[in-house]
PDB file of C-alpha atoms in Angstrom:
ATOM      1  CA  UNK A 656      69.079 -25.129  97.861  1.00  0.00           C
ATOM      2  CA  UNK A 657      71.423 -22.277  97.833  1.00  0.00           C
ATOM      3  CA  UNK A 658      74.919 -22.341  96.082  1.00  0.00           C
ATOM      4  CA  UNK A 659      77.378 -19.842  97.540  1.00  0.00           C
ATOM      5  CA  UNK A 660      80.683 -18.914  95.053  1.00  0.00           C
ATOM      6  CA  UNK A 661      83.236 -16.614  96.545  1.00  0.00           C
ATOM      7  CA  UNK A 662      85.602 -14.789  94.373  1.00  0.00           C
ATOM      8  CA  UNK A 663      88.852 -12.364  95.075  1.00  0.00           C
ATOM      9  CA  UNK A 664      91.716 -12.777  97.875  1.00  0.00           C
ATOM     10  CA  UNK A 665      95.127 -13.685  96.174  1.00  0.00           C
ATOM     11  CA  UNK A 666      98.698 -12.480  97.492  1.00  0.00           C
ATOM     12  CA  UNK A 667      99.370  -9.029  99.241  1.00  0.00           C
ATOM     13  CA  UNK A 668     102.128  -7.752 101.667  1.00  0.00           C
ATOM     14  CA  UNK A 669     101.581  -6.685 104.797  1.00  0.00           C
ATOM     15  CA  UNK A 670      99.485  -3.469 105.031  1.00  0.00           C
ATOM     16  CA  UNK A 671      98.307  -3.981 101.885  1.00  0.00           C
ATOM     17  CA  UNK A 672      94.509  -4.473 101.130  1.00  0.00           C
ATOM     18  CA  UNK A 673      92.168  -7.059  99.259  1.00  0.00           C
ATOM     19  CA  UNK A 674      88.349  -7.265  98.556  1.00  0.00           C
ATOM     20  CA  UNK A 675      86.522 -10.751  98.762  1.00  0.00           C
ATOM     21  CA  UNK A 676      82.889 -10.966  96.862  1.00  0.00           C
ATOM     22  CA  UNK A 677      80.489 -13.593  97.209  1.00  0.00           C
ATOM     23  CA  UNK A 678      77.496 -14.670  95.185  1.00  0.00           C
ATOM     24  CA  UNK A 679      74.907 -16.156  96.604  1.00  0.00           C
ATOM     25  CA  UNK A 680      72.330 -18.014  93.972  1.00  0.00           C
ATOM     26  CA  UNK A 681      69.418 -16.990  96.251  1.00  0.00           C
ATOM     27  CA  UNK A 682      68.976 -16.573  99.685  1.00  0.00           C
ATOM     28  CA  UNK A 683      67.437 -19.658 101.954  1.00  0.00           C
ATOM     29  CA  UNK A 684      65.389 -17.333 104.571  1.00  0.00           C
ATOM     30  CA  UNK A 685      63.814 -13.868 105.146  1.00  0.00           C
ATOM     31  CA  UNK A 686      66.920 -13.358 107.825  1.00  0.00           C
ATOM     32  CA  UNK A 687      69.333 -12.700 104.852  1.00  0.00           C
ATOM     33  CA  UNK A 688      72.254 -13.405 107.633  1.00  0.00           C
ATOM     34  CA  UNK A 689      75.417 -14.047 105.668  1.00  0.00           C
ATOM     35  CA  UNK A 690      78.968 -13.885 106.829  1.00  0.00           C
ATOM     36  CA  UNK A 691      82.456 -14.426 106.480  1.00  0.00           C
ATOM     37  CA  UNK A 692      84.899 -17.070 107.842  1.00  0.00           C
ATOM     38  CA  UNK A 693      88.163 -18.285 107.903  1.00  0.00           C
ATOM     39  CA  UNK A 694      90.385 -21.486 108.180  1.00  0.00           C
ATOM     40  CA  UNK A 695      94.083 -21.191 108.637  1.00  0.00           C
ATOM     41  CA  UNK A 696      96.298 -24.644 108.288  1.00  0.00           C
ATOM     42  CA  UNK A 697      95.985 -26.276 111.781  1.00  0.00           C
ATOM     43  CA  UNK A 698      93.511 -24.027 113.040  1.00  0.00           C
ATOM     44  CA  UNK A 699      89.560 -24.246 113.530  1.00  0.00           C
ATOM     45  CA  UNK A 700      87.646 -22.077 111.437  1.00  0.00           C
ATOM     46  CA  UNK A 701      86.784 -18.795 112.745  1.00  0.00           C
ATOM     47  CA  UNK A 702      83.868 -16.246 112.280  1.00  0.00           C
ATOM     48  CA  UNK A 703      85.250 -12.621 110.517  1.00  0.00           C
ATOM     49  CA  UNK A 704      82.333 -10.599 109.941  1.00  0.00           C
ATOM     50  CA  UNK A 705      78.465 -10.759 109.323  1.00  0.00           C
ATOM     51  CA  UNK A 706      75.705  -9.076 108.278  1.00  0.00           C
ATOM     52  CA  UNK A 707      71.890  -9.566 108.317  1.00  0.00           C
ATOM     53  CA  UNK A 708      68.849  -8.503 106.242  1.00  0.00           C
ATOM     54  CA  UNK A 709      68.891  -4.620 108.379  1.00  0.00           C
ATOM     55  CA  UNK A 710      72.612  -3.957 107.987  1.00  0.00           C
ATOM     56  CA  UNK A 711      73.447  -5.489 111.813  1.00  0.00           C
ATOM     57  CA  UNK A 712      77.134  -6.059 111.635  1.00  0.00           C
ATOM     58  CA  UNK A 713      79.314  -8.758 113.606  1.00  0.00           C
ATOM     59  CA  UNK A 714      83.383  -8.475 113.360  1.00  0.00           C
ATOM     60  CA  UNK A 715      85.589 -10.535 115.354  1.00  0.00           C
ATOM     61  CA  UNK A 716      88.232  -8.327 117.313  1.00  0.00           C
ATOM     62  CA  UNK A 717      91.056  -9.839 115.256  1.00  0.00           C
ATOM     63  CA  UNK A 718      89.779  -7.382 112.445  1.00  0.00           C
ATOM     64  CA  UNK A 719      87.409  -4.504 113.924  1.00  0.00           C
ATOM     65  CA  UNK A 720      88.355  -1.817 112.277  1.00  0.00           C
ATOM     66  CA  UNK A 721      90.390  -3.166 109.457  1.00  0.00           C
ATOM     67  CA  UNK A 722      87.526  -4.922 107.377  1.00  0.00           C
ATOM     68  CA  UNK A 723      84.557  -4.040 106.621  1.00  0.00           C
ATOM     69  CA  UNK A 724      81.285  -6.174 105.022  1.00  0.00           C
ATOM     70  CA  UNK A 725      78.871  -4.802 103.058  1.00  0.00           C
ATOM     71  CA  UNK A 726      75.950  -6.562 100.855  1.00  0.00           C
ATOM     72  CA  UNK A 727      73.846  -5.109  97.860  1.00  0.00           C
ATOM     73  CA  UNK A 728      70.406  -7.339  98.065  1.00  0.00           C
ATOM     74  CA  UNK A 729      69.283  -6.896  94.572  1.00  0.00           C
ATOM     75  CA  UNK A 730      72.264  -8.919  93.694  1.00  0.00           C
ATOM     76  CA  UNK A 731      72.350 -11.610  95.959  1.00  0.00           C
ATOM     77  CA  UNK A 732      76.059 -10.674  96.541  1.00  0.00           C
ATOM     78  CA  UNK A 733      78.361 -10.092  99.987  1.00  0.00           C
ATOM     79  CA  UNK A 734      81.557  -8.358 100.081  1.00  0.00           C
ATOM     80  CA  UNK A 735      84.720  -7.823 102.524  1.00  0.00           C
ATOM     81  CA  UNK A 736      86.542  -5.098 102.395  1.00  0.00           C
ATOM     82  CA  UNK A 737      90.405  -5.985 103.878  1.00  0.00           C
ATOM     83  CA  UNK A 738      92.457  -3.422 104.813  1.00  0.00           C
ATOM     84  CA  UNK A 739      95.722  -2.923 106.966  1.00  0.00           C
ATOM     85  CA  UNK A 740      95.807  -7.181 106.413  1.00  0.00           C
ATOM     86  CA  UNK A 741      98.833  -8.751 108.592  1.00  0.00           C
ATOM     87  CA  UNK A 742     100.434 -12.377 108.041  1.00  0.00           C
ATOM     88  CA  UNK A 743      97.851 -13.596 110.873  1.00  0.00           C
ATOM     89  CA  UNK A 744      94.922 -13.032 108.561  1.00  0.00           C
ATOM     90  CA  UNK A 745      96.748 -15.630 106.225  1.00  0.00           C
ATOM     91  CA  UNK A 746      93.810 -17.626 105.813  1.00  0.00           C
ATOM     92  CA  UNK A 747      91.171 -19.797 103.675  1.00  0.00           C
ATOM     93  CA  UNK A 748      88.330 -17.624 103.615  1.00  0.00           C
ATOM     94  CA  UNK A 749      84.523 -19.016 103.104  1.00  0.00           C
ATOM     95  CA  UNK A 750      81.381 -17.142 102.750  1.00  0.00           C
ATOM     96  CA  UNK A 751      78.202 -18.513 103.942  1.00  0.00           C
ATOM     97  CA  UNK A 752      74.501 -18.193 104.657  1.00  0.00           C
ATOM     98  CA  UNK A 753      71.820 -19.974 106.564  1.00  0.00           C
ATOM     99  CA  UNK A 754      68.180 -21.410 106.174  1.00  0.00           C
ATOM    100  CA  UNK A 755      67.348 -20.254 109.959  1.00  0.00           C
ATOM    101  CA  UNK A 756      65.262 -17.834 109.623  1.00  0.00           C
ATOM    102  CA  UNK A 757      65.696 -16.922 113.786  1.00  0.00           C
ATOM    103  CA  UNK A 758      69.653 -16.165 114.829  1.00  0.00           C
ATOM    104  CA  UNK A 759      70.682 -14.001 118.271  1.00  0.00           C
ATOM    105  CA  UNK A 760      72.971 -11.888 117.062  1.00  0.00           C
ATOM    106  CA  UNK A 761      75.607 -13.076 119.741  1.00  0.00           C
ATOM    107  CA  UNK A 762      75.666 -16.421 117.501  1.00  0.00           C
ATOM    108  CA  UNK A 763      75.876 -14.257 113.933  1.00  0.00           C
ATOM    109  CA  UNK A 764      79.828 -15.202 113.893  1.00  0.00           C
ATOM    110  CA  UNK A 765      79.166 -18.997 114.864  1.00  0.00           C
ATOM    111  CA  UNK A 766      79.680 -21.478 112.351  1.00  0.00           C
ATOM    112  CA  UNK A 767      77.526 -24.138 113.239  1.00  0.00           C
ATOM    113  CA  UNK A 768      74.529 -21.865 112.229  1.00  0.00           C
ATOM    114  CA  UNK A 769      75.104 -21.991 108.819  1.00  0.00           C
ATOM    115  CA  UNK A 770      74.126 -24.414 106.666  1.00  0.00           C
ATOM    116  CA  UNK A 771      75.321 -23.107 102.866  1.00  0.00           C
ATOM    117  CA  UNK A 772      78.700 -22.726 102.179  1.00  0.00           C
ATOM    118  CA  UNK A 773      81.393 -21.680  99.190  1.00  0.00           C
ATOM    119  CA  UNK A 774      84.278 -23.516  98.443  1.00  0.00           C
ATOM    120  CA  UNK A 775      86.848 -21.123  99.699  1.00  0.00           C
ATOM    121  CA  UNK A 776      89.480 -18.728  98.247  1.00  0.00           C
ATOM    122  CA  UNK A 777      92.404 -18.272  99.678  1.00  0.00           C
ATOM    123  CA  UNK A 778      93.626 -15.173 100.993  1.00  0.00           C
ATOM    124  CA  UNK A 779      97.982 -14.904 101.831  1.00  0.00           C
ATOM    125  CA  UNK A 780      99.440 -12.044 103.429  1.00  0.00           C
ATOM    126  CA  UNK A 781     103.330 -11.978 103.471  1.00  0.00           C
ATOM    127  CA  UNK A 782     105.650  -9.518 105.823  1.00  0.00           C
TER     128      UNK A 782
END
């Protein structure tokens, strides 16, 4: 059993930037996949960015080029780096990792994968 605690977001204006960590207790297979999602009120929750054991990287193209996701092993943590943020990326965002130890990386951004979740922190971006 893994526990997965996210920390950061908060309030920013538009343009402005905010980093999201995540600490994962330890990690449920040798894939190390772990990623970043997000739930806006009304809306299903969507894949942001992942990252795997080898540094393979997954954005969505809502935020290519504005955030970037990073992990450092040896702490068991996962971070994303948000820059350029709009009111869209107003959002619930969720960290998470899986217990698959076999994931294509066209699914790396697909929630039903993941098995381990955080509870959320909440991320608001104001115009």
């Amino acid at each position: 059993q893994a526990q997965v605690v996210e920390s950061g977001g908060g309030s920013v204006q538009s343009g402005g930037s905010l980093s999201l960590s995540c600490a994962v207790s330890r990690y449920t297979s040798s894939l190390y996949l772990m990623a970043w999602f997000r739930q806006a009120p009304g809306k299903e929750r969507e894949g942001v960015a992942a990252i795997d054991s080898v540094g393979s990287t997954r954005f969505a193209d809502s935020v290519k080029g504005r955030f970037t996701i990073s992990q450092d092993n040896a702490r068991n943590t996962l971070y994303l780096q948000m820059n350029s943020l709009k009111p869209e990326d107003t959002a619930m965002y969720y960290c998470a990792t899986t217990s698959h130890t076999y994931v294509s990386d066209h699914d790396y951004l697909a929630p039903g994968i993941y098995d381990y979740w955080g509870q959320g922190t909440q991320v608001t971006v104001s115009s």
